mmCIF file of C-alpha atoms and ligand atoms in Angstrom:
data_model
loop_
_atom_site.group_PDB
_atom_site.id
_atom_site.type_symbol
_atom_site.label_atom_id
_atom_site.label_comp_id
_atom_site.label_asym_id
_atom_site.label_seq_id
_atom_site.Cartn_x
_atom_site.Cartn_y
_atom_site.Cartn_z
ATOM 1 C CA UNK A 380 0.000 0.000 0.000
ATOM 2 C CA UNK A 381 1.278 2.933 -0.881
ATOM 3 C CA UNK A 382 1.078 6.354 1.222
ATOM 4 C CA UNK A 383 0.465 9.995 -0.204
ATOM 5 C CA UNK A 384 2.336 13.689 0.763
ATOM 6 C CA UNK A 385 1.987 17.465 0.513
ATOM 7 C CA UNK A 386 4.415 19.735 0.831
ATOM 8 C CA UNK A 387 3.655 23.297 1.484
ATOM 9 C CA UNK A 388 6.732 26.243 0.354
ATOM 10 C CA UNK A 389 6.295 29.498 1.820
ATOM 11 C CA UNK A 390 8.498 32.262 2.640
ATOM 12 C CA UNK A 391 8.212 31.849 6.693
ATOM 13 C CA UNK A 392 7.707 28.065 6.935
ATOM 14 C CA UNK A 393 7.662 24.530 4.975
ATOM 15 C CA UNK A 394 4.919 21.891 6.037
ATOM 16 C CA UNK A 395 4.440 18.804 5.073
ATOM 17 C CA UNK A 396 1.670 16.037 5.527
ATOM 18 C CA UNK A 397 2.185 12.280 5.279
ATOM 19 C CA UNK A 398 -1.594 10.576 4.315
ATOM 20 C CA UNK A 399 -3.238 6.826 4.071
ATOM 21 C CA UNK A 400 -4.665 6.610 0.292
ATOM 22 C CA UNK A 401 -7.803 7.549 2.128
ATOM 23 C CA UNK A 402 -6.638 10.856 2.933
ATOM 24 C CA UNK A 403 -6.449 10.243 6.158
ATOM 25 C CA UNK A 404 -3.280 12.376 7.989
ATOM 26 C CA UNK A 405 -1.203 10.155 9.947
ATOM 27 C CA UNK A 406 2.266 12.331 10.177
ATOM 28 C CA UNK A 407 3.198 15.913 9.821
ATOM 29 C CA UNK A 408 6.093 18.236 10.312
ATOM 30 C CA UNK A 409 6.687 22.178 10.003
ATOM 31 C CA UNK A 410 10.218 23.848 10.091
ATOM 32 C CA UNK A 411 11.270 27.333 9.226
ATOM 33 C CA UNK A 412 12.057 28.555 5.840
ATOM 34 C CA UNK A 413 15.640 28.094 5.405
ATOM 35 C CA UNK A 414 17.311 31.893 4.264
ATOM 36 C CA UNK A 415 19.700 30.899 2.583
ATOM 37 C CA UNK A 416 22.584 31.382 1.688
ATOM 38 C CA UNK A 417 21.771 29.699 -1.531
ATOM 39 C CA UNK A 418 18.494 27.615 -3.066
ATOM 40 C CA UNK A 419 19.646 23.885 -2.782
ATOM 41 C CA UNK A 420 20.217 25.236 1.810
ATOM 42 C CA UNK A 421 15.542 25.522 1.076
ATOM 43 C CA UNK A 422 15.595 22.627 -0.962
ATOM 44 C CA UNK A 423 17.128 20.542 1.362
ATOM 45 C CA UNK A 424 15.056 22.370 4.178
ATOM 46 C CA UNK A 425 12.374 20.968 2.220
ATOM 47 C CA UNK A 426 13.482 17.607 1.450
ATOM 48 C CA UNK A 427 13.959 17.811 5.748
ATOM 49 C CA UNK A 428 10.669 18.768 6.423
ATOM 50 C CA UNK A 429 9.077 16.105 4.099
ATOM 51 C CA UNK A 430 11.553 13.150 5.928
ATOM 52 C CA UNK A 431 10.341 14.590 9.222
ATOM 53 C CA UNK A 432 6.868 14.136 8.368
ATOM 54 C CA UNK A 433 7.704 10.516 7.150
ATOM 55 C CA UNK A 434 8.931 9.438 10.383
ATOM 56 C CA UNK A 435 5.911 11.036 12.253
ATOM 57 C CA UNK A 436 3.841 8.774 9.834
ATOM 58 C CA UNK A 437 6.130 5.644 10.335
ATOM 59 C CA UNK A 438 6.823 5.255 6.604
ATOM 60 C CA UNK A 439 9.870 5.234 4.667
ATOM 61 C CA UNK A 440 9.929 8.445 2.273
ATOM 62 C CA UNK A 441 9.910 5.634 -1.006
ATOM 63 C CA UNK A 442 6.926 4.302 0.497
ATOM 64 C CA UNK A 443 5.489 7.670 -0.625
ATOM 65 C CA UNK A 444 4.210 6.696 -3.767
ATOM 66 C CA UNK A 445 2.757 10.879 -5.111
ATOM 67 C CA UNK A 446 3.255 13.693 -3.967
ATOM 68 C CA UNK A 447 1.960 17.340 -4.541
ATOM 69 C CA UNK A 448 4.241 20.637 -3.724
ATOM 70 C CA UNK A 449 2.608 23.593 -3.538
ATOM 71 C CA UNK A 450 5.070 26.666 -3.204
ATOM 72 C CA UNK A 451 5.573 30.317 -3.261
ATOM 73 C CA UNK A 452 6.610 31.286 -7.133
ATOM 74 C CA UNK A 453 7.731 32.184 -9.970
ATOM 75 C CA UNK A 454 8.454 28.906 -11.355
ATOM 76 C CA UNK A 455 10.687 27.567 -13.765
ATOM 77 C CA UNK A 456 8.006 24.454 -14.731
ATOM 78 C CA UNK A 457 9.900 23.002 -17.231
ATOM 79 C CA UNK A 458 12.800 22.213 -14.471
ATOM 80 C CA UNK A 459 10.450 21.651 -11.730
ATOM 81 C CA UNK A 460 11.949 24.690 -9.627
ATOM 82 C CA UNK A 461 11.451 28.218 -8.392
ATOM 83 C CA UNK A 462 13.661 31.056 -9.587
ATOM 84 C CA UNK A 463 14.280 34.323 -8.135
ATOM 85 C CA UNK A 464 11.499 34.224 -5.289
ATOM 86 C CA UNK A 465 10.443 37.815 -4.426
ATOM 87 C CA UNK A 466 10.343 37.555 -0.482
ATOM 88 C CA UNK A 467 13.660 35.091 -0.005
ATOM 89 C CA UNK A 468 16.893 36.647 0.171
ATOM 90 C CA UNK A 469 18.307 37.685 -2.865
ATOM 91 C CA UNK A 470 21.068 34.759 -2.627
ATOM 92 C CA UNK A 471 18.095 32.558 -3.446
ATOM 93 C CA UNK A 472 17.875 32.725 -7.364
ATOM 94 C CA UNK A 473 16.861 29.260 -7.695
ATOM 95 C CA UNK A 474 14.997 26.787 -5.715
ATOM 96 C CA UNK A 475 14.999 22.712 -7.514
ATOM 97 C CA UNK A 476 12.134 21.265 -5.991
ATOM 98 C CA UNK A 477 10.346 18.620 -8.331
ATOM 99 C CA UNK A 478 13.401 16.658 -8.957
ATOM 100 C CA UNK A 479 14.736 16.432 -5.481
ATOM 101 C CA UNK A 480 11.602 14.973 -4.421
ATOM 102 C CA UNK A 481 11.527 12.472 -7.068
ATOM 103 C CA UNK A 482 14.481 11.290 -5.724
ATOM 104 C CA UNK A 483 13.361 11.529 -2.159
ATOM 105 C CA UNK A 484 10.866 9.028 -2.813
ATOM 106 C CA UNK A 485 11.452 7.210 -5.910
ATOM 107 C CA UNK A 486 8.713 8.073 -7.233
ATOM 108 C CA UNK A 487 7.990 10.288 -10.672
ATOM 109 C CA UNK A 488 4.355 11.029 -9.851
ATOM 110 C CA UNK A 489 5.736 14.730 -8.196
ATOM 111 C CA UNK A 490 3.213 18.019 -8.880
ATOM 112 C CA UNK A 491 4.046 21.273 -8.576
ATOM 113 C CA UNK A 492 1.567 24.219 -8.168
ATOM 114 C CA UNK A 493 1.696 27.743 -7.264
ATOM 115 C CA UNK A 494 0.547 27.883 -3.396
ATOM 116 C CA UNK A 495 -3.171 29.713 -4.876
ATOM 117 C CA UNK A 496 -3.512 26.735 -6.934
ATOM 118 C CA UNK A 497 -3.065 24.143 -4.406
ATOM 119 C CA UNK A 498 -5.872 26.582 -2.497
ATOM 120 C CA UNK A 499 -8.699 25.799 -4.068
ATOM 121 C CA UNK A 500 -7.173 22.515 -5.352
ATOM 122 C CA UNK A 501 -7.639 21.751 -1.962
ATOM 123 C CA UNK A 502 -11.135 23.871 -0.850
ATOM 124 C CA UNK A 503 -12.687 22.087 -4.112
ATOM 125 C CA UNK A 504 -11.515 18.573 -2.826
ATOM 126 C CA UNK A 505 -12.425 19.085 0.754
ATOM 127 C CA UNK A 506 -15.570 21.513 0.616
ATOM 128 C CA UNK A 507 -18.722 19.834 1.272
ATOM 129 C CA UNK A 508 -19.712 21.976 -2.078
ATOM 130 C CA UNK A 509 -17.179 21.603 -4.534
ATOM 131 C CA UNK A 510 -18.625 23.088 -7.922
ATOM 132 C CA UNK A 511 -16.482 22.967 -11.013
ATOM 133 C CA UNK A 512 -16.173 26.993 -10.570
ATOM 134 C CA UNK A 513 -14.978 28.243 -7.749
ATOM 135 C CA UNK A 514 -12.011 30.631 -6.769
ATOM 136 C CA UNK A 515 -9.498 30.744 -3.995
ATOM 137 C CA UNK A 516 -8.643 33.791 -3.192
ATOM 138 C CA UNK A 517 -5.685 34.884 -0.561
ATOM 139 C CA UNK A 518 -5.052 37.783 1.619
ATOM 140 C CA UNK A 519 -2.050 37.625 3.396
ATOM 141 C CA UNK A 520 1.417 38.920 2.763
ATOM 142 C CA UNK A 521 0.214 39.445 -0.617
ATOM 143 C CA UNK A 522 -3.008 38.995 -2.501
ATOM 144 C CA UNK A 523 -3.210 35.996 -5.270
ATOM 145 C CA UNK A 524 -6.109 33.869 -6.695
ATOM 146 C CA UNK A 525 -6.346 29.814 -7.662
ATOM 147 C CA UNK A 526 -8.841 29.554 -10.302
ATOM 148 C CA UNK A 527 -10.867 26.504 -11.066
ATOM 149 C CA UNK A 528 -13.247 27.010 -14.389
ATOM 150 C CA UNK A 529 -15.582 24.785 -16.225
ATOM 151 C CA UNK A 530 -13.630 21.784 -13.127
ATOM 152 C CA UNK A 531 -9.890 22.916 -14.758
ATOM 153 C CA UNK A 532 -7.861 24.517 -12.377
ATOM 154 C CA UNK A 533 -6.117 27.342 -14.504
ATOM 155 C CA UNK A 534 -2.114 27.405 -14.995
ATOM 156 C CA UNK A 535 -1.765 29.543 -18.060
ATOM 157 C CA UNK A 536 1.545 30.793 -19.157
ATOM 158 C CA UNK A 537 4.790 29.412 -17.143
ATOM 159 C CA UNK A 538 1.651 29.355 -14.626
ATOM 160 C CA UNK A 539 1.308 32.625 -13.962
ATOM 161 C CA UNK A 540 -2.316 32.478 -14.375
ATOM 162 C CA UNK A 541 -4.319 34.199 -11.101
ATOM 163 C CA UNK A 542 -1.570 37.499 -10.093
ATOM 164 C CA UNK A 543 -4.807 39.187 -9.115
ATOM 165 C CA UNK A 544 -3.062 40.862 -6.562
ATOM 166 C CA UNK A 545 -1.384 42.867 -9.394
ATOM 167 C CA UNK A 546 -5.095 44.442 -11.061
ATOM 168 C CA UNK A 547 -4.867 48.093 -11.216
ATOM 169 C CA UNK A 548 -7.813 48.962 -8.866
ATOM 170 C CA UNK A 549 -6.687 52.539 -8.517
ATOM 171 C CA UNK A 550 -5.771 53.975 -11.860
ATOM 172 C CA UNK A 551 -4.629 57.025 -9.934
ATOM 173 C CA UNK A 552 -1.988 55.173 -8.575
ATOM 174 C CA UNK A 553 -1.359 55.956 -5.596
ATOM 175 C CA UNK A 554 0.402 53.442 -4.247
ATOM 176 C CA UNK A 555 3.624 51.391 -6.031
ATOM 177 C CA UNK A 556 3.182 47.539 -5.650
ATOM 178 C CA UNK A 557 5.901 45.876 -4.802
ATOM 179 C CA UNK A 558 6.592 44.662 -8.181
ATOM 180 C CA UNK A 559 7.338 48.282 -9.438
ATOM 181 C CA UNK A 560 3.667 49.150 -10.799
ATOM 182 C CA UNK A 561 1.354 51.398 -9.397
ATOM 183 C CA UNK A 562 -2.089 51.102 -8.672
ATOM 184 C CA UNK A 563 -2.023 47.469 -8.207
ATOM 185 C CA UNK A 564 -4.416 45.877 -5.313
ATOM 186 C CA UNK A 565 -2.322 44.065 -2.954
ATOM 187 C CA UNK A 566 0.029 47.620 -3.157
ATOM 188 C CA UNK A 567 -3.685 48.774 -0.772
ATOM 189 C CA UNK A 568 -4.936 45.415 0.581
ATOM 190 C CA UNK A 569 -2.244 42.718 1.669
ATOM 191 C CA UNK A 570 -0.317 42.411 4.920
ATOM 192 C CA UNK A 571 2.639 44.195 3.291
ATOM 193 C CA UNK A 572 0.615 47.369 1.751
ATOM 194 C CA UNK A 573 -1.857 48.120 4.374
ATOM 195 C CA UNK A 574 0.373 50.066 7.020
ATOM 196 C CA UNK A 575 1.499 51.974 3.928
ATOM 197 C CA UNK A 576 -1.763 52.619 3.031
ATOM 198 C CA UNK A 577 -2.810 53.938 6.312
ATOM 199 C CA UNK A 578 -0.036 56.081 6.211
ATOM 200 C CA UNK A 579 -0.514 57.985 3.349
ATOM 201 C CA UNK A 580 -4.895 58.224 4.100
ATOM 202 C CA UNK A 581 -3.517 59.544 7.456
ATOM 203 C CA UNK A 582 -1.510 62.794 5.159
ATOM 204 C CA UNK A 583 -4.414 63.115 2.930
ATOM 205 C CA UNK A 584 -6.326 63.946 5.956
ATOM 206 C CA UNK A 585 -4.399 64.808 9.044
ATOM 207 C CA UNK A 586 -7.421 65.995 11.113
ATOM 208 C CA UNK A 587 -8.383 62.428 11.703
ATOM 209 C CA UNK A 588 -7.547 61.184 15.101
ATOM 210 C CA UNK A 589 -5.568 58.464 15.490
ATOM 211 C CA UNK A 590 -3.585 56.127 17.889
ATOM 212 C CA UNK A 591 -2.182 54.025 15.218
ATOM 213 C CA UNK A 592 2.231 54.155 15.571
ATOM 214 C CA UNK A 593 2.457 55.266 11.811
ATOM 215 C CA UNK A 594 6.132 56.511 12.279
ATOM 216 C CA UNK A 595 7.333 52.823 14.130
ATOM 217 C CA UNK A 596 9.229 50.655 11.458
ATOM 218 C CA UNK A 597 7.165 47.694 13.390
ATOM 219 C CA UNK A 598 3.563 49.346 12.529
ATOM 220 C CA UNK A 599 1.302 46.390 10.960
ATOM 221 C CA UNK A 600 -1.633 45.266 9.487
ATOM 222 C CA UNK A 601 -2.434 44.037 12.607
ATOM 223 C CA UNK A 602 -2.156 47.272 14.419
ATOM 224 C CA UNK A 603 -5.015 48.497 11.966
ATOM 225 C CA UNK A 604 -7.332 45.608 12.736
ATOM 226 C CA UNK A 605 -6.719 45.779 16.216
ATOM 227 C CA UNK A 606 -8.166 49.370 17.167
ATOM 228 C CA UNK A 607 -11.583 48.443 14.801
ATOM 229 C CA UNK A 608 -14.323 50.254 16.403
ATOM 230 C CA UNK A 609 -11.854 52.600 18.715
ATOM 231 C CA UNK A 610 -9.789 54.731 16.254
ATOM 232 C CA UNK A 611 -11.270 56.743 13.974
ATOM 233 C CA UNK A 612 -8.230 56.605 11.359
ATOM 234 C CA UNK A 613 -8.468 52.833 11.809
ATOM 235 C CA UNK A 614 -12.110 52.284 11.115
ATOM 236 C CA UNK A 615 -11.118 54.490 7.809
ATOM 237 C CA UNK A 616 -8.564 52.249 6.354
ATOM 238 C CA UNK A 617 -10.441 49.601 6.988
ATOM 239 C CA UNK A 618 -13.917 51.018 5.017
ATOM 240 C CA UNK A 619 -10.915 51.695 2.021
ATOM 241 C CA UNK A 620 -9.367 48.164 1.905
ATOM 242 C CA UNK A 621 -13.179 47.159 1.712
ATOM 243 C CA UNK A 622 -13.667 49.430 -0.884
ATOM 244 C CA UNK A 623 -10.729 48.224 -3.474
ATOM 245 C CA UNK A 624 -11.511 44.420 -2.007
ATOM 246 C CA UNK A 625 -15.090 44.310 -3.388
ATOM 247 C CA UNK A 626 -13.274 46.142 -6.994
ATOM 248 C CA UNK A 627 -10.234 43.255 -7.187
ATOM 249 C CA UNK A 628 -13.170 40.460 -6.132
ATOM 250 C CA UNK A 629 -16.104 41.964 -8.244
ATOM 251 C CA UNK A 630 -13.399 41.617 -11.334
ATOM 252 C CA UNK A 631 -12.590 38.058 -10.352
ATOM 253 C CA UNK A 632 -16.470 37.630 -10.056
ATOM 254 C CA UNK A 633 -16.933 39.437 -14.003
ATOM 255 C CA UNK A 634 -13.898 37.351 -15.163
ATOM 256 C CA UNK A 635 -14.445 33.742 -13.977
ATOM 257 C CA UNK A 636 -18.081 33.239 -13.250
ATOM 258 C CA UNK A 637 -17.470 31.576 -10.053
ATOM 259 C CA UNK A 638 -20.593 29.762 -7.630
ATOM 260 C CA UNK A 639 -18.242 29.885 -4.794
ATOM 261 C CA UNK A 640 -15.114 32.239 -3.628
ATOM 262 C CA UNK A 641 -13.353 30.942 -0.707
ATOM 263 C CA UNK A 642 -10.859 33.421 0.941
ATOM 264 C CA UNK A 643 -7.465 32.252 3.005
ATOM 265 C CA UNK A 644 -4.575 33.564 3.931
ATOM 266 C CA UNK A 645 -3.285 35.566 7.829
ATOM 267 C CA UNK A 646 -5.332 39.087 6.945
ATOM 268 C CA UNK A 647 -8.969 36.835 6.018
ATOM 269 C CA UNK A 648 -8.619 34.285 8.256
ATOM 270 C CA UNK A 649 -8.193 36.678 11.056
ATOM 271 C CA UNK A 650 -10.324 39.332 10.126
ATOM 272 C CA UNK A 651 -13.350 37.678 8.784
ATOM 273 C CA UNK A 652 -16.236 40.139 10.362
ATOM 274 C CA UNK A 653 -13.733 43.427 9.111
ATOM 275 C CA UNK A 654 -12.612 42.040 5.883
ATOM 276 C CA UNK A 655 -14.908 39.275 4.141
ATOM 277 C CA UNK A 656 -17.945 40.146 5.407
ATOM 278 C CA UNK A 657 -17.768 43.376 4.249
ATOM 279 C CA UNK A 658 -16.410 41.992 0.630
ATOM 280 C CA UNK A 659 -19.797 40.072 0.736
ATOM 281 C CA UNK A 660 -21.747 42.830 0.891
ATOM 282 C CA UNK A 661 -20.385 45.140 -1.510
ATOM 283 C CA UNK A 662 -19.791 42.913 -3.969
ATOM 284 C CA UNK A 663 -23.890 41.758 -4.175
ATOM 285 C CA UNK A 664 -24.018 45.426 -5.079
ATOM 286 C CA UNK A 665 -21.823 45.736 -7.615
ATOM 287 C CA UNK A 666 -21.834 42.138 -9.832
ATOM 288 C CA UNK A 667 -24.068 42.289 -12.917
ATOM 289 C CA UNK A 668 -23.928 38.667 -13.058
ATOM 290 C CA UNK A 669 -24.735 35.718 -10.432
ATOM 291 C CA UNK A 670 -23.510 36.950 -7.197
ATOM 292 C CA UNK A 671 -21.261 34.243 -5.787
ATOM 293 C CA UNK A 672 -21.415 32.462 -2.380
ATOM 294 C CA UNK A 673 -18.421 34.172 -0.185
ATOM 295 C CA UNK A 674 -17.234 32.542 2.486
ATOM 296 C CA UNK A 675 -13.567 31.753 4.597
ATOM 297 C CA UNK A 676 -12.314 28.387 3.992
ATOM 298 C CA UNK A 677 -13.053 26.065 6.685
ATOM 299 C CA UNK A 678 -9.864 24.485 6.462
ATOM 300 C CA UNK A 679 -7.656 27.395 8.029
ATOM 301 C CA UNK A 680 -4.247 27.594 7.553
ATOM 302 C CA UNK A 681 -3.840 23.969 6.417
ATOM 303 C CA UNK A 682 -5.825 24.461 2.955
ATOM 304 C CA UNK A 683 -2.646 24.916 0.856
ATOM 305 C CA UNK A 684 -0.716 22.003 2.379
ATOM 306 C CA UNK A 685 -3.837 20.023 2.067
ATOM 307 C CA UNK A 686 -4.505 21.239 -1.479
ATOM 308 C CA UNK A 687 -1.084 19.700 -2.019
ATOM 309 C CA UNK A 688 -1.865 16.716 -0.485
ATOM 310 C CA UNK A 689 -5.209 16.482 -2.881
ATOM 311 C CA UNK A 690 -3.063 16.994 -6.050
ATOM 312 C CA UNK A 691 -1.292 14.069 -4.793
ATOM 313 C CA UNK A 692 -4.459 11.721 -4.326
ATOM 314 C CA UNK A 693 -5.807 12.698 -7.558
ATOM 315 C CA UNK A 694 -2.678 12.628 -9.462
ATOM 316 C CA UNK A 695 -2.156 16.428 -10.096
ATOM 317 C CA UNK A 696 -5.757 17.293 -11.032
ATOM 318 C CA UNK A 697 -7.136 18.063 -7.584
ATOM 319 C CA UNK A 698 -10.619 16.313 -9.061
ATOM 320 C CA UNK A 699 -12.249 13.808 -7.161
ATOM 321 C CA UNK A 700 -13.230 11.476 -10.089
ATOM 322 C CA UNK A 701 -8.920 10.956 -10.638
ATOM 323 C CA UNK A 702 -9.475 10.354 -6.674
ATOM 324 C CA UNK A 703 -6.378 7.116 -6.561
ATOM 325 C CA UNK A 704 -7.454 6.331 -3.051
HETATM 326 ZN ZN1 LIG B 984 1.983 44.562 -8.476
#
């Protein structure tokens, strides 16, 4: 009998999960992110993690016989590997992933996805509803989508397919993204662009009172979320993330035609009532086609690494009918 993995790549930590063809989880592991100095130091960080979660499971890694990776990008498909991540050091130009795990355990049934993909690889496989259109959407450090349309999970180009985070929403642009453009979503929304944000709505308007430590080089997101309800420049920011959220979602909505959008990542899981909600009721203003169902995934944190684990079980599809278990 053969056994089943996912492997999660992010910036801050690798997971991985060790499964029964059933699905069922019987080891896991979680280490930090190696920085460095160079790729192969995160490979084999990952290859670690992956071992580790073997022996929590009991198995020998080449009893493994698929398993998914789900990681941060841009990849170089072809070679199975990341190149040049944007929030790694800048020693890290290029991460070998597919291969190494191969290797690991002997096995060539290895998928790669971009973390977003594995999302709603893994919402669709694990949802109680799991319609052939649905969209994964995550706010956290940045903002990205996994698409699934007409029950194909979208790759496009190199799969680049879903850098939603990167629509202009605010052709004024205000704000520079952290790829260099202006304008662009997550430059407002994410974890990383939100104290920014409230910085420069706190100059446009310096009358509005505020206890928020704009100046401190450790001023969050969280900071913002925190006084809801209490501080008036606060309770501002977060109207205007709602305000560019329901634009990026409501062109996700006019694009894909999804029945359900499921949201992840730190700033949605932890903010549901001051982020989604609000999404949800903007957005039923301001679709001209079927309003969607918009929810938080149920599966927390875990939905990527799980995702991963799916494309494993359904040999790189995520559908239930390639379900190998
Ligand atoms: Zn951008």
């Amino acid at each position: 009998m053969g056994y089943y993995a996912g492997v999660d790549l992010g910036a801050t930590n690798v997971r991985a999960i060790v499964a029964e063809p059933d699905g069922t989880t019987i080891g896991v592991s979680r280490n930090a992110t190696p920085r460095g100095p160079t790729g192969i130091d995160v490979t084999e960080g990952v290859l670690e993690t992956l071992r580790d979660a073997c022996t929590d499971a009991g198995v020998d890694p080449t009893a493994i016989e698929a398993a998914g990776i789900a990681s941060i990008g841009p990849f170089d498909l072809a070679e199975g590997a990341v190149v040049d991540p944007a929030n790694l050091p800048d020693s890290i130009d290029r991460i070998p992933l597919t291969g190494p795990v191969e290797k690991l355990i002997d096995s060539e049934e290895v998928y790669l996805h971009n973390d977003t993909n594995a999302g709603v690889i893994g919402e669709r496989f694990y949802s109680d509803r799991n319609p052939d259109d649905m969209v994964y959407i995550t706010i956290s450090s940045g903002i990205g989508a996994g698409v699934c349309c007409d029950g194909h999970v979208l790759e496009g180009w190199d799969a680049n397919a879903g850098e939603v985070g990167h629509y202009v929403v605010d052709p004024r642009g205000r704000l520079t993204c952290g790829c260099g453009r202006e304008g662009h979503w997550e430059a407002y929304c994410s974890g990383n662009g939100i104290p920014e944000y409230a910085r420069l709505l706190a100059e446009d308007d310096p009358t509005t009172a505020t206890d928020l430590p704009l100046e401190d080089p450790d001023f969050t997101a969280k900071d913002v979320f925190d006084l809801a309800g209490e501080d008036e420049l606060a309770d501002y920011v977060i109207d205007q993330l709602a305000h560019w959220n329901a634009i990026g979602v409501t062109n996700v909505v006019h694009a894909f035609s999804p029945i359900v959008v499921s949201f992840g990542g730190a700033v949605a899981l932890h903010n549901e009532d001051l982020v989604v909600d609000p999404i949800r009721e903007r957005v039923s203003e301001m679709v001209m086609t079927n309003v969607p169902e918009i929810r938080v995934t149920e599966l927390g944190d875990d939905v990527v690494v799980e995702g991963a684990l799916a494309s494993a079980l359904t040999a790189g599809t995520g559908d239930r009918q390639h379900y190998q278990g």
